[in-house]
PDB file of C-alpha atoms in Angstrom:
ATOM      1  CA  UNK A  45      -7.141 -12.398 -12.917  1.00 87.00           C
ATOM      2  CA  UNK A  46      -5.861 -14.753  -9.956  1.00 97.00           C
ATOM      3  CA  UNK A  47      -4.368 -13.855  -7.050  1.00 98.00           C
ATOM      4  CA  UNK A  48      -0.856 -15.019  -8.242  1.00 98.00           C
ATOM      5  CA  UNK A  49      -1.371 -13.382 -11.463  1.00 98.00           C
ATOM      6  CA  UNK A  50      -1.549 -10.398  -9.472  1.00 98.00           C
ATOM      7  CA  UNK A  51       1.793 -11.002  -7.662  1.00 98.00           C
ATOM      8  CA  UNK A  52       3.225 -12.408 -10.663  1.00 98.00           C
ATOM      9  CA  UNK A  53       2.675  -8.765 -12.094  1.00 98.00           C
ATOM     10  CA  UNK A  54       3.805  -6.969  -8.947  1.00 98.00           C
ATOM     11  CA  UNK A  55       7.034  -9.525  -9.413  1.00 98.00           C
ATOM     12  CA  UNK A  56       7.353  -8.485 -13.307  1.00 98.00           C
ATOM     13  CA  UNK A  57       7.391  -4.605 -12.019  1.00 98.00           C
ATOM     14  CA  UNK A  58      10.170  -5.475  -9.631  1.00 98.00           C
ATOM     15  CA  UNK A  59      12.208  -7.148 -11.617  1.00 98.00           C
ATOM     16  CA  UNK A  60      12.389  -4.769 -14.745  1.00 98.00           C
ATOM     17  CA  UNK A  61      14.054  -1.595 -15.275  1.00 97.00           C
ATOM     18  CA  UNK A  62      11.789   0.939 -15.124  1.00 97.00           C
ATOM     19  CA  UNK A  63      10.532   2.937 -11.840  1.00 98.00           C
ATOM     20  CA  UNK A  64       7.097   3.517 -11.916  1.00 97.00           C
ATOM     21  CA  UNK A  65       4.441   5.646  -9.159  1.00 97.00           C
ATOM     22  CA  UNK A  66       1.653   3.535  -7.644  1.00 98.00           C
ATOM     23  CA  UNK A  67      -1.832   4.676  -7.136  1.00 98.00           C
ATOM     24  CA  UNK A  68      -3.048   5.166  -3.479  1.00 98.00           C
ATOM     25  CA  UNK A  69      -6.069   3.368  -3.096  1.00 98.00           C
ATOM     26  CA  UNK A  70      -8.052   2.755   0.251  1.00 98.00           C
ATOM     27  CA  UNK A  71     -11.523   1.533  -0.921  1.00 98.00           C
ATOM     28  CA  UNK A  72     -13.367  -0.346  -3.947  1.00 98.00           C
ATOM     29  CA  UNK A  73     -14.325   2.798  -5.775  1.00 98.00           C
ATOM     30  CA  UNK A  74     -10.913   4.104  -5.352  1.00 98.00           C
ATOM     31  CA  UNK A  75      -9.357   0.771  -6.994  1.00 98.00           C
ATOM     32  CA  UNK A  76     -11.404   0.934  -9.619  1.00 98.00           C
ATOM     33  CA  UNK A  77     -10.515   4.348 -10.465  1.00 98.00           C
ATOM     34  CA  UNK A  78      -6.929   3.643 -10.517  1.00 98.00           C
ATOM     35  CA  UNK A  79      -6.792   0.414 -12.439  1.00 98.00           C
ATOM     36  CA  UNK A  80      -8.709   2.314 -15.233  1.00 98.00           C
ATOM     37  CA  UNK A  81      -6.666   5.321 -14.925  1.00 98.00           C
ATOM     38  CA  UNK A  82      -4.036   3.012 -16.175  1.00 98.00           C
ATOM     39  CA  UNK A  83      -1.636   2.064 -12.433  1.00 98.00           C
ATOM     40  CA  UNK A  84      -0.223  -0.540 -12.553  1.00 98.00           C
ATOM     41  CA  UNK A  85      -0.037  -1.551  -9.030  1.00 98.00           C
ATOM     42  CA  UNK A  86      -2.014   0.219  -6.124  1.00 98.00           C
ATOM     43  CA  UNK A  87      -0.496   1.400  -2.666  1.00 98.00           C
ATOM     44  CA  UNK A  88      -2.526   0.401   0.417  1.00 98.00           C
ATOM     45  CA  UNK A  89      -1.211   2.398   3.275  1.00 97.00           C
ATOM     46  CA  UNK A  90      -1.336   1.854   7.204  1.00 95.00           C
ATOM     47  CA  UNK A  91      -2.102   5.799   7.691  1.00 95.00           C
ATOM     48  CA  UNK A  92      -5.073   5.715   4.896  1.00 97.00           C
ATOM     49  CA  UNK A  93      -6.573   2.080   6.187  1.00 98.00           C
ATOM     50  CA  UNK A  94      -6.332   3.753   9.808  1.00 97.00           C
ATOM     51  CA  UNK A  95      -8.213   6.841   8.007  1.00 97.00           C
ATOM     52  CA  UNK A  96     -10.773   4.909   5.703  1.00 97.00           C
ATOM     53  CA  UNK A  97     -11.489   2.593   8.120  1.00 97.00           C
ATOM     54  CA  UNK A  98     -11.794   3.978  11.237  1.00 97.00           C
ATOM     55  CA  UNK A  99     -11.335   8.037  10.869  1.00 97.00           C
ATOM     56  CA  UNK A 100      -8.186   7.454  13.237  1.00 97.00           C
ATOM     57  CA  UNK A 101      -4.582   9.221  12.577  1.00 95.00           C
ATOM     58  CA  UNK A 102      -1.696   6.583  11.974  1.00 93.00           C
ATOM     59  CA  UNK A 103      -1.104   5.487  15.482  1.00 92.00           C
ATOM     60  CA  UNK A 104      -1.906   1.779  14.797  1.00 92.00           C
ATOM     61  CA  UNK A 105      -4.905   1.666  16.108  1.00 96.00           C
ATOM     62  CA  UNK A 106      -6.270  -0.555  13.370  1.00 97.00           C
ATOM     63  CA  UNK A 107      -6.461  -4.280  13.546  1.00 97.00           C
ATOM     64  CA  UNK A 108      -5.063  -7.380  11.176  1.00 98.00           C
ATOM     65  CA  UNK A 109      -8.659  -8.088  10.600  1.00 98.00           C
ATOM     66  CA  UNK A 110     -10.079  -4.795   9.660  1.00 98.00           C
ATOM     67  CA  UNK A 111      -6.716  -3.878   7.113  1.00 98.00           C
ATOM     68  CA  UNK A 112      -7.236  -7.396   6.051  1.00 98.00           C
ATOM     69  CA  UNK A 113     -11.475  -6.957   5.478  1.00 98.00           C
ATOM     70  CA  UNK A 114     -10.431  -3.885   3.875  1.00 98.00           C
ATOM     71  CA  UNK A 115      -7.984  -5.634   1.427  1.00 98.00           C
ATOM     72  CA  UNK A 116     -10.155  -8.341   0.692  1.00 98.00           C
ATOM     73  CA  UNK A 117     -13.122  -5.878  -0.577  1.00 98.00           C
ATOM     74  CA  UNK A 118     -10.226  -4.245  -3.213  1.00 98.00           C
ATOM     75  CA  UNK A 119      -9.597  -7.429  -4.156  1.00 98.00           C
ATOM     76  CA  UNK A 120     -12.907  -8.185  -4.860  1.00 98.00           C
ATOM     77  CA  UNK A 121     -13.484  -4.790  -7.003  1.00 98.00           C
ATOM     78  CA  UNK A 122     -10.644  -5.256  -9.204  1.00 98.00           C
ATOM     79  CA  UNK A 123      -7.914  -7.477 -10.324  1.00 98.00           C
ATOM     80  CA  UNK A 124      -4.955  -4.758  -9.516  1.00 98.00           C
ATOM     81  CA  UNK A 125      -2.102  -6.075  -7.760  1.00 98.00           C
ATOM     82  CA  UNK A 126      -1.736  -4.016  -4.499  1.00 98.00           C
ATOM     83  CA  UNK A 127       0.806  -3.582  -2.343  1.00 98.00           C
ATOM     84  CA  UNK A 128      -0.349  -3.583   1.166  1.00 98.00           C
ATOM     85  CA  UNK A 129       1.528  -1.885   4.272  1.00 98.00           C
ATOM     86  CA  UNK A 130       1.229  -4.292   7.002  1.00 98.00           C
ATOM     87  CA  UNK A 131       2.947  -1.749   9.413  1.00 97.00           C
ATOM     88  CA  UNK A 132       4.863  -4.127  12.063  1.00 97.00           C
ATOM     89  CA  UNK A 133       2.753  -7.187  11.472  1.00 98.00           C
ATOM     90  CA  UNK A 134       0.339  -6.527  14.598  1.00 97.00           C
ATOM     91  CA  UNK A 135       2.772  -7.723  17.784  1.00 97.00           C
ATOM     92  CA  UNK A 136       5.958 -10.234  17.338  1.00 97.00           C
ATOM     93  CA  UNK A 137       7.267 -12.323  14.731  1.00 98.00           C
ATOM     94  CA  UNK A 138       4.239 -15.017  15.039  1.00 98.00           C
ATOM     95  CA  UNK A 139       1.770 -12.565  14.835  1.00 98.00           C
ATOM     96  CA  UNK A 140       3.671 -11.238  11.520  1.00 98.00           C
ATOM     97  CA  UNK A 141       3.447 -14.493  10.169  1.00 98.00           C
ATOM     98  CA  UNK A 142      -0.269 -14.385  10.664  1.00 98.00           C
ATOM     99  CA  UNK A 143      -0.735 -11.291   9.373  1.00 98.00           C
ATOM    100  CA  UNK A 144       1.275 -12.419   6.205  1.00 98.00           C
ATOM    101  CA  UNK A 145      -1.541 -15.470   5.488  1.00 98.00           C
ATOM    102  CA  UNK A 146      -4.566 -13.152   6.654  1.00 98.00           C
ATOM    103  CA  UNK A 147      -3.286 -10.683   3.649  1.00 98.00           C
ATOM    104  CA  UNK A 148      -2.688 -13.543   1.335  1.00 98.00           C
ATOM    105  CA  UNK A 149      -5.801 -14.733   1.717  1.00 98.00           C
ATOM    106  CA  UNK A 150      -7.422 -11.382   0.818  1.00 98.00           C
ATOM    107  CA  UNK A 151      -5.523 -10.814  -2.187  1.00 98.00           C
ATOM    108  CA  UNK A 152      -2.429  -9.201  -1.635  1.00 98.00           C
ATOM    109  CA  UNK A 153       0.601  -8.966  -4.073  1.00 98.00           C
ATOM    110  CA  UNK A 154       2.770  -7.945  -2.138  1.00 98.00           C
ATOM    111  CA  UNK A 155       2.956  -6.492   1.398  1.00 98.00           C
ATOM    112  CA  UNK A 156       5.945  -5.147   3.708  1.00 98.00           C
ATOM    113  CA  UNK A 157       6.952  -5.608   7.259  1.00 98.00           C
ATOM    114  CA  UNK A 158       8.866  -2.794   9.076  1.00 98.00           C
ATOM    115  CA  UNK A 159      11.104  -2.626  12.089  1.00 98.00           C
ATOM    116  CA  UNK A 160       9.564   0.337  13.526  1.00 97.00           C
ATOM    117  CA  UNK A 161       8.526  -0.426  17.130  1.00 95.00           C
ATOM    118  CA  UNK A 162       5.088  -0.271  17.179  1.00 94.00           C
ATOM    119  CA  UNK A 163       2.352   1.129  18.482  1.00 91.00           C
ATOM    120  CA  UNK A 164       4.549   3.172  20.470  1.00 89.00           C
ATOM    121  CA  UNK A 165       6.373   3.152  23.575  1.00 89.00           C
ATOM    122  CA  UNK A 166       5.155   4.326  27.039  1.00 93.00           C
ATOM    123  CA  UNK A 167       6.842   7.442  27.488  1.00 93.00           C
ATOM    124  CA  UNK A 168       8.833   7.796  24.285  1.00 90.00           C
ATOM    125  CA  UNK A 169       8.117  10.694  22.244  1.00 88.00           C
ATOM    126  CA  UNK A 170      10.382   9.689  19.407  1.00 92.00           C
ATOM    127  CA  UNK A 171      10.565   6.775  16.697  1.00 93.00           C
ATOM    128  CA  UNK A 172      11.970   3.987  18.122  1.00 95.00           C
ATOM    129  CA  UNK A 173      13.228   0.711  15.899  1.00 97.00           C
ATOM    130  CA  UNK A 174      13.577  -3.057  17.414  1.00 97.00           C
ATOM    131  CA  UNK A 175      16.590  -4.403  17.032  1.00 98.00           C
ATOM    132  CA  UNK A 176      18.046  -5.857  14.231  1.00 98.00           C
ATOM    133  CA  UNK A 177      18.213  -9.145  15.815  1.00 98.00           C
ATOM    134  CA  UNK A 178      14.444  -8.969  16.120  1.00 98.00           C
ATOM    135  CA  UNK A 179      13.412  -7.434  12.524  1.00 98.00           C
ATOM    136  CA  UNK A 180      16.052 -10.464  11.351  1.00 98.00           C
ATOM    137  CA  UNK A 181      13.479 -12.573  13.103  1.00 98.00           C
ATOM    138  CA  UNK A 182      10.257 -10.709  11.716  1.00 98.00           C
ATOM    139  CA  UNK A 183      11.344 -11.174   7.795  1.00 98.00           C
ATOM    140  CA  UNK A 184      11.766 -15.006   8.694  1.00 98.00           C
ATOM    141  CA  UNK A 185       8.500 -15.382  10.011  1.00 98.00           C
ATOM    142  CA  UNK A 186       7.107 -13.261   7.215  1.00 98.00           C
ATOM    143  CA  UNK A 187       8.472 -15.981   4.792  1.00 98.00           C
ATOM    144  CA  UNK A 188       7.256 -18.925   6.794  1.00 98.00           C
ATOM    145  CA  UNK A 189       4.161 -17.719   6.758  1.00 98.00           C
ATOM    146  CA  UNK A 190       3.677 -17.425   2.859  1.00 98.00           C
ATOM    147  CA  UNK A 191       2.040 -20.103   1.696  1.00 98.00           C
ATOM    148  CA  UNK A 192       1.611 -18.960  -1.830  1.00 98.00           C
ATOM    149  CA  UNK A 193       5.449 -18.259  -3.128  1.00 97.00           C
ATOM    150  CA  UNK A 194       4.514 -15.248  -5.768  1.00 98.00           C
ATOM    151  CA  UNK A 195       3.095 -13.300  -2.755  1.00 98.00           C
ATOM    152  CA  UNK A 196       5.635 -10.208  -2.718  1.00 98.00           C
ATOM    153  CA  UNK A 197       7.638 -10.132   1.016  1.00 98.00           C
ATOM    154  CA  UNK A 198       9.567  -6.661   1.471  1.00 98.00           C
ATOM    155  CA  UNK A 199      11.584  -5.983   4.548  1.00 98.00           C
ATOM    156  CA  UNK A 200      11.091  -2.277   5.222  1.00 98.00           C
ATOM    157  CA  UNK A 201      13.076   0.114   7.445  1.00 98.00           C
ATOM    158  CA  UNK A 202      13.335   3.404   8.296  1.00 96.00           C
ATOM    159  CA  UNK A 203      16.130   3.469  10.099  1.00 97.00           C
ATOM    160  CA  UNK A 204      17.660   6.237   7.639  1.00 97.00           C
ATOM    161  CA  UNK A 205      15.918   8.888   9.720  1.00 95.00           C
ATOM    162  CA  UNK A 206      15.458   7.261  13.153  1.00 96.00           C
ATOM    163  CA  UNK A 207      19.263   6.007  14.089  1.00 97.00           C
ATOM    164  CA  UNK A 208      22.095   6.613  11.254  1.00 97.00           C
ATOM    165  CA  UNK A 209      22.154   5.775   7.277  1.00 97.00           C
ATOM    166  CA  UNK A 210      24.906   2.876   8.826  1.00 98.00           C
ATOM    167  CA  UNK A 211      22.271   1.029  10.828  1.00 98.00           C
ATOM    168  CA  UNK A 212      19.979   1.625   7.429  1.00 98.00           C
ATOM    169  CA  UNK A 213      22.974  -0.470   5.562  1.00 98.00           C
ATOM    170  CA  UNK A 214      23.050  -2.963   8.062  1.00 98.00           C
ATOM    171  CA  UNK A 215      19.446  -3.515   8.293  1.00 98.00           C
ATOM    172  CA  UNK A 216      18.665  -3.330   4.570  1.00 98.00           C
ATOM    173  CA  UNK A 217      21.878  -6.283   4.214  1.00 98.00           C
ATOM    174  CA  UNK A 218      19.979  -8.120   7.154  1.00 98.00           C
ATOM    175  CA  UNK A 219      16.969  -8.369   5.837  1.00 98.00           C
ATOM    176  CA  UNK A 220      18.310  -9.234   2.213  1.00 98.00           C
ATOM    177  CA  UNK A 221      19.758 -12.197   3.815  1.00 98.00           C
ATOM    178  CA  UNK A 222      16.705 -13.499   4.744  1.00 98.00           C
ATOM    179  CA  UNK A 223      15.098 -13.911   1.398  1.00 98.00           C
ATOM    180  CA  UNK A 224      12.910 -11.297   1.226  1.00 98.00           C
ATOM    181  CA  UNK A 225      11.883 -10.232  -2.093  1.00 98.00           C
ATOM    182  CA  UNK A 226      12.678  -6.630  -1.782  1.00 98.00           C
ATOM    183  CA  UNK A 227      13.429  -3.270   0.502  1.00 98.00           C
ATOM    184  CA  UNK A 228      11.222  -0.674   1.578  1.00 98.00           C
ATOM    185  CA  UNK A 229      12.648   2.190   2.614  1.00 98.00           C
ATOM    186  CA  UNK A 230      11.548   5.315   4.078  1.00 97.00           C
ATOM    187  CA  UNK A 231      13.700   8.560   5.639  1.00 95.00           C
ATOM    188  CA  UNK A 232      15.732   9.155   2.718  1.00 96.00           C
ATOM    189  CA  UNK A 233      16.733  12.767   2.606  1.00 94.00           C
ATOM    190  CA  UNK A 234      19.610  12.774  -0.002  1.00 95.00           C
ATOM    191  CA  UNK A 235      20.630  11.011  -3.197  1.00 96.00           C
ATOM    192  CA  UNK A 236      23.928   9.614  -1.594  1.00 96.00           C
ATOM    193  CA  UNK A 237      21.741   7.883   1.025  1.00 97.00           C
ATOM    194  CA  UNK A 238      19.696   6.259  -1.675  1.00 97.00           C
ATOM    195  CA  UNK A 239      23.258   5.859  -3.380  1.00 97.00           C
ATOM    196  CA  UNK A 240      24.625   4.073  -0.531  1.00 98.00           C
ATOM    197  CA  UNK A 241      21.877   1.624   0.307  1.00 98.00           C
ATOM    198  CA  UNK A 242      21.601   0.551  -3.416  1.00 98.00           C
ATOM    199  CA  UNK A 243      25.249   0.049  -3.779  1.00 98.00           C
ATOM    200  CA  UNK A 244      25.086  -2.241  -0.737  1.00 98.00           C
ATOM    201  CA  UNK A 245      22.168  -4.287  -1.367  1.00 98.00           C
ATOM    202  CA  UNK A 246      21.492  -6.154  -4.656  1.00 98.00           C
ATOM    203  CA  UNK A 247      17.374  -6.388  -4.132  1.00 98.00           C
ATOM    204  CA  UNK A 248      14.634  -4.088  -5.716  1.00 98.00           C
ATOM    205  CA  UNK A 249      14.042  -0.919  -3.861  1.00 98.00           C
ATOM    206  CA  UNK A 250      10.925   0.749  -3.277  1.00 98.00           C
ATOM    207  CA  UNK A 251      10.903   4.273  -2.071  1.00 98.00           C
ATOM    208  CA  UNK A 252       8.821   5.782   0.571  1.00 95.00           C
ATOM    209  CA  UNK A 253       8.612   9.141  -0.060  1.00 85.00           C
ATOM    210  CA  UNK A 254      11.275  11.108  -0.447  1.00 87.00           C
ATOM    211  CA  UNK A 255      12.874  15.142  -1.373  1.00 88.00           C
ATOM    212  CA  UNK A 256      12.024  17.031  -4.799  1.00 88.00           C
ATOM    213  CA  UNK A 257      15.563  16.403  -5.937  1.00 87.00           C
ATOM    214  CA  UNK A 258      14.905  12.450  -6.459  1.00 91.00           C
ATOM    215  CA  UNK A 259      11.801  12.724  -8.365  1.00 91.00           C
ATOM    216  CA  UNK A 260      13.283  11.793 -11.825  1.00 95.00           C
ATOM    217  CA  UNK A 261      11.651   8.614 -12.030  1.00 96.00           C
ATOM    218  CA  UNK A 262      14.995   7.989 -14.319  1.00 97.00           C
ATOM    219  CA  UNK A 263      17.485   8.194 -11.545  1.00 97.00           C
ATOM    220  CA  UNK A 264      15.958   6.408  -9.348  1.00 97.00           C
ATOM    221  CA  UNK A 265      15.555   3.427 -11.900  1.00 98.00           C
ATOM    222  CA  UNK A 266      18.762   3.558 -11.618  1.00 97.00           C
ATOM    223  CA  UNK A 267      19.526   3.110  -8.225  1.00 97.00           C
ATOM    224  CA  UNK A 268      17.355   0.260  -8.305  1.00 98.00           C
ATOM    225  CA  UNK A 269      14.580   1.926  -7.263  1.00 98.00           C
ATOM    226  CA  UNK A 270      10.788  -0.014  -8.940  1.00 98.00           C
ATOM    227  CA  UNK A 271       8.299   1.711  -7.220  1.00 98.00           C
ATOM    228  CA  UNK A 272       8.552   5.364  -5.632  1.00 97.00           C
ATOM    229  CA  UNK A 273       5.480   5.921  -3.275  1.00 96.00           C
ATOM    230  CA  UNK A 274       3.316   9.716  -4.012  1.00 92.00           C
ATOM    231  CA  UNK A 275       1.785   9.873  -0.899  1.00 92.00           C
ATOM    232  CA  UNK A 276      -2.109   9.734  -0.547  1.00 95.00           C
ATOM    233  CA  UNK A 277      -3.173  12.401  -2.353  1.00 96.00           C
ATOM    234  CA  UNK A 278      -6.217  10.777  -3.621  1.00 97.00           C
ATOM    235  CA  UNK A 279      -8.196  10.132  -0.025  1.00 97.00           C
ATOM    236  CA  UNK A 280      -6.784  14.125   1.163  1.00 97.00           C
ATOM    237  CA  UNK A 281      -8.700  15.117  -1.760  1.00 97.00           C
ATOM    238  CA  UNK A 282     -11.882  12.838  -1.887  1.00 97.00           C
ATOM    239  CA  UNK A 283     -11.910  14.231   1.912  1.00 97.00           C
ATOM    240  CA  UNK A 284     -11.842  17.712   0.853  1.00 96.00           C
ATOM    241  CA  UNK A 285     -14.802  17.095  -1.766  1.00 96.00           C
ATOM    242  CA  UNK A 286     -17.184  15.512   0.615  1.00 97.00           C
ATOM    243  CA  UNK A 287     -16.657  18.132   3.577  1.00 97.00           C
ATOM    244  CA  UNK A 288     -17.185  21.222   1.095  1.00 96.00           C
ATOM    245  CA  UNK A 289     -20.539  19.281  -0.627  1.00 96.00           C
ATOM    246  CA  UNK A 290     -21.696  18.740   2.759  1.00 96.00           C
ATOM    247  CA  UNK A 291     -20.964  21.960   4.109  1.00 96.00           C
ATOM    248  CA  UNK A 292     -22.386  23.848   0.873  1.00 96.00           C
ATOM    249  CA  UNK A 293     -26.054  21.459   1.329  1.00 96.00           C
ATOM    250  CA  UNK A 294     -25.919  21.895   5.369  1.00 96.00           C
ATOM    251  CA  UNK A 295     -25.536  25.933   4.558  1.00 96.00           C
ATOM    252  CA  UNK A 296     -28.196  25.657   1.881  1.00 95.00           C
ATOM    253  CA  UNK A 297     -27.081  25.261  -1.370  1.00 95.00           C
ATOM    254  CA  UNK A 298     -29.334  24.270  -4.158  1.00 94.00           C
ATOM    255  CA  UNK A 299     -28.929  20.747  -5.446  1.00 90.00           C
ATOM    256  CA  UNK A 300     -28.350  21.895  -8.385  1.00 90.00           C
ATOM    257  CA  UNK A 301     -25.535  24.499  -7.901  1.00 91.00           C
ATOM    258  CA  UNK A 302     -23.270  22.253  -6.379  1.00 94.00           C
ATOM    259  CA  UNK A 303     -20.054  21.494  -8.323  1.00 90.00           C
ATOM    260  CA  UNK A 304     -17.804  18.351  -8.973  1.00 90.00           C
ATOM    261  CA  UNK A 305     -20.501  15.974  -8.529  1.00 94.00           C
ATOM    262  CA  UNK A 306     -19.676  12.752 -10.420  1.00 94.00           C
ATOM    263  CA  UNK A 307     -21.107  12.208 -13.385  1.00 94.00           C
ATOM    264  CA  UNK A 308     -23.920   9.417 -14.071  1.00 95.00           C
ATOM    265  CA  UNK A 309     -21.995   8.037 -16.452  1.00 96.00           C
ATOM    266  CA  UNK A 310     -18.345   7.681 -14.408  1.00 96.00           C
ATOM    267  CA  UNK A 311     -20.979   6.146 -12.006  1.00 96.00           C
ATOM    268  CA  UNK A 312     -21.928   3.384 -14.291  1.00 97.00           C
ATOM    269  CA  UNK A 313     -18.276   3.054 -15.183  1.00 96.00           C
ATOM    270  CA  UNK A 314     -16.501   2.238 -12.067  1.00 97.00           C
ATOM    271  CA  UNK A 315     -19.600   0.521 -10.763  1.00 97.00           C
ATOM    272  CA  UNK A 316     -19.691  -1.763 -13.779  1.00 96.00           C
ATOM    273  CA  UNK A 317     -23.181  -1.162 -14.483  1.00 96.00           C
ATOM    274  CA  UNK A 318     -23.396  -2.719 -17.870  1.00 95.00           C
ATOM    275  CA  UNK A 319     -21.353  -5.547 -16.879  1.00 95.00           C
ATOM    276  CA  UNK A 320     -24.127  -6.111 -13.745  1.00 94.00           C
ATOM    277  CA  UNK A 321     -27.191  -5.718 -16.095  1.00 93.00           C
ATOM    278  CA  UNK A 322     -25.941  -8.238 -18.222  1.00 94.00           C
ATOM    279  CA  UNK A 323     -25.104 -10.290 -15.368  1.00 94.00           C
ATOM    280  CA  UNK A 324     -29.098  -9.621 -14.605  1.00 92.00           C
ATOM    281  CA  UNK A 325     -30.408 -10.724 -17.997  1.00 93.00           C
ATOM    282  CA  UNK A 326     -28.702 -13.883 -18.139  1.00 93.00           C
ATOM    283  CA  UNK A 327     -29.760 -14.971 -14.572  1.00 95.00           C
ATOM    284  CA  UNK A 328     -32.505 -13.117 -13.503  1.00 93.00           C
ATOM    285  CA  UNK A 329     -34.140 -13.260 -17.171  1.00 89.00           C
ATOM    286  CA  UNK A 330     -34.347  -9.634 -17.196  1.00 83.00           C
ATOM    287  CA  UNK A 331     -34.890  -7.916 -20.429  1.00 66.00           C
ATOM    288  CA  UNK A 332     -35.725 -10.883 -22.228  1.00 54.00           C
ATOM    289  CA  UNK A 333     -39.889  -9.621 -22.429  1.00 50.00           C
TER     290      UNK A 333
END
C-alpha cells in the first residue's frame, strides 16, 4: 500500500459516519500487532515517542528527527495509516512546516499541530496556549508545507481546559478557516462542550480523551466525532511485562516458569517469517537443494 493510499484511508475514516478507536502504536512490532488485530488506523503519540524513544516523560524533549525516524520504521513494518502527534511542530510556524514534510516523507496519514505553547515556559507552572493569531499562522504553514494533498492536516487545541470552552469555539472556527482537514481536540469534560464545538464547526472531530459518560462510540458519531483516542494502554502494559520478566530472571526464576512469554509462533507472525523465507529462496536460492 502507498503512502497516499494510506491517507486516502485515514480520509475515507473521516469522512464517513461511523466513530471508530485507534490503536496506540509506538514501534514496528507494535504496528504490526494492531494492523492484524484488525485497527484501522494507528495513534502515534508525543508522550509514547518521548517514552519509546528516549525513556523521557512528555516534556518535549524529543526531536523532529527522532519522532520522524521513529515514524518512518512503522511505516516500513506495515501499511497502516497512522496518525502522528506532531505536538507544536518543534518551534514557529516554519519549523511546523518542516516538520509537516519530515512526517510526510516517513509515511504519515495524517498528523496534527496544536496551539499549546511548547516546551514550556520559564517560570510557568501551568498550560499556557499561543495566541490565536499565531496557531492561525501555524495551520497555514502546516498546509504550505504539504506537498502530497491526501496527507491528513488537523488543527488541534486544547484550549477547552486551559482558557474557556469560548476561546475553544473560536480557535476550533480559526483553524477551520484555514483549510485544515479536521479538529483535534483535547480537555473535554462534558457532552455540551463536545455539543458546542460540533455545532460550531462543520469539520471531522477527533477526540482526545475524554469522561466515561462519552464513551458510546454512537454519540459521539454523532457529534461528528471519527476517531476517539484510548490512551496508550498498549506501551503501559508491554512496560509492565518486561519489568516483571526481568525482575522474576534477575531474582532467579527458572526459564521455564516464567509466564506470558510470546509464543514462537506469534513470533513468526508479526515478524513475517514465512513471508522472509520465501523472500530467501527466491534470492538467496535457499531451499532449492
Amino acid at each position: 500500500m502507498t503512502f497516499r493510499d494510506r491517507r486516502e484511508k485515514l480520509r475515507s475514516i473521516l469522512s464517513g459516519p461511523r466513530c471508530i478507536r485507534p490503536g496506540s502504536v509506538y514501534d514496528a512490532i507494535s504496528i504490526r500487532i494492531a494492523e492484524d488485530l484488525g485497527f484501522e488506523v494507528g495513534m502515534f503519540g508525543g508522550s509514547v515517542a518521548s517514552l519509546a524513544v528516549l525513556g523521557d516523560p512528555d516534556i518535549t524533549l524529543i526531536t523532529l528527527t527522532e519522532l520522524a525516524e521513529q515514524m518512518r520504521r512503522m511505516s516500513r513494518a506495515s501499511p497502516l495509516p497512522v496518525l502522528v502527534d506532531a505536538d507544536h511542530g518543534y518551534g514557529n510556524a516554519l519549523n511546523v512546516r518542516r516538520t509537516v514534510q519530515e512526517l510526510e516523507a516517513a509515511g504519515a496519514a495524517g498528523l496534527t499541530i496544536e496551539d499549546t505553547l511548547l516546551p514550556q515556559a520559564f517560570g510557568e507552572a501551568k498550560t499556557q496556549l499561543i495566541s490565536l493569531q499565531e496557531g492561525v499562522g501555524k495551520m497555514k504553514a502546516a498546509l504550505d508545507g504539504r506537498g502530497d494533498a491526501s496527507l491528513v492536516v488537523m488543527g488541534r487545541t486544547g484550549a477547552a481546559s486551559i482558557t474557556s470552552l469560548d476561546d475553544a469555539i473560536a480557535r476550533a472556527k480559526a483553524y477551520e478557516a484555514t483549510g485544515v482537514d479536521a479538529l483535534f481536540v483535547t480537555g473535554i469534560k462534558a457532552r455540551r462542550e463536545l455539543e458546542a464545538i460540533a455545532a460550531a464547526t462543520t469539520l471531522p472531530i477527533v477526540l482526545g480523551g475524554a469522561p466515561e459518560e462519552m464513551s458510546d462510540v454512537n454519540y459521539l458519531a454523532a457529534q461528528r466525532v471519527r476517531i476517539a483516542l484510548q490512551g496508550h494502554a498498549p506501551f503501559a502494559a508491554a512496560t509492565r511485562a518486561v519489568y516483571d520478566t526481568l525482575k522474576a530472571l534477575r531474582e532467579g526464576s527458572p526459564l521455564q516458569q516464567l509466564k506470558g512469554l510470546v509464543s514462537a509462533e506469534l513470533t513468526a507472525r508479526l515478524t513475517r517469517d514465512g513471508a522472509m523465507k520465501g523472500k530467501a529462496a527466491e534470492f538467496l536460492g535457499l531451499g532449492k537443494r
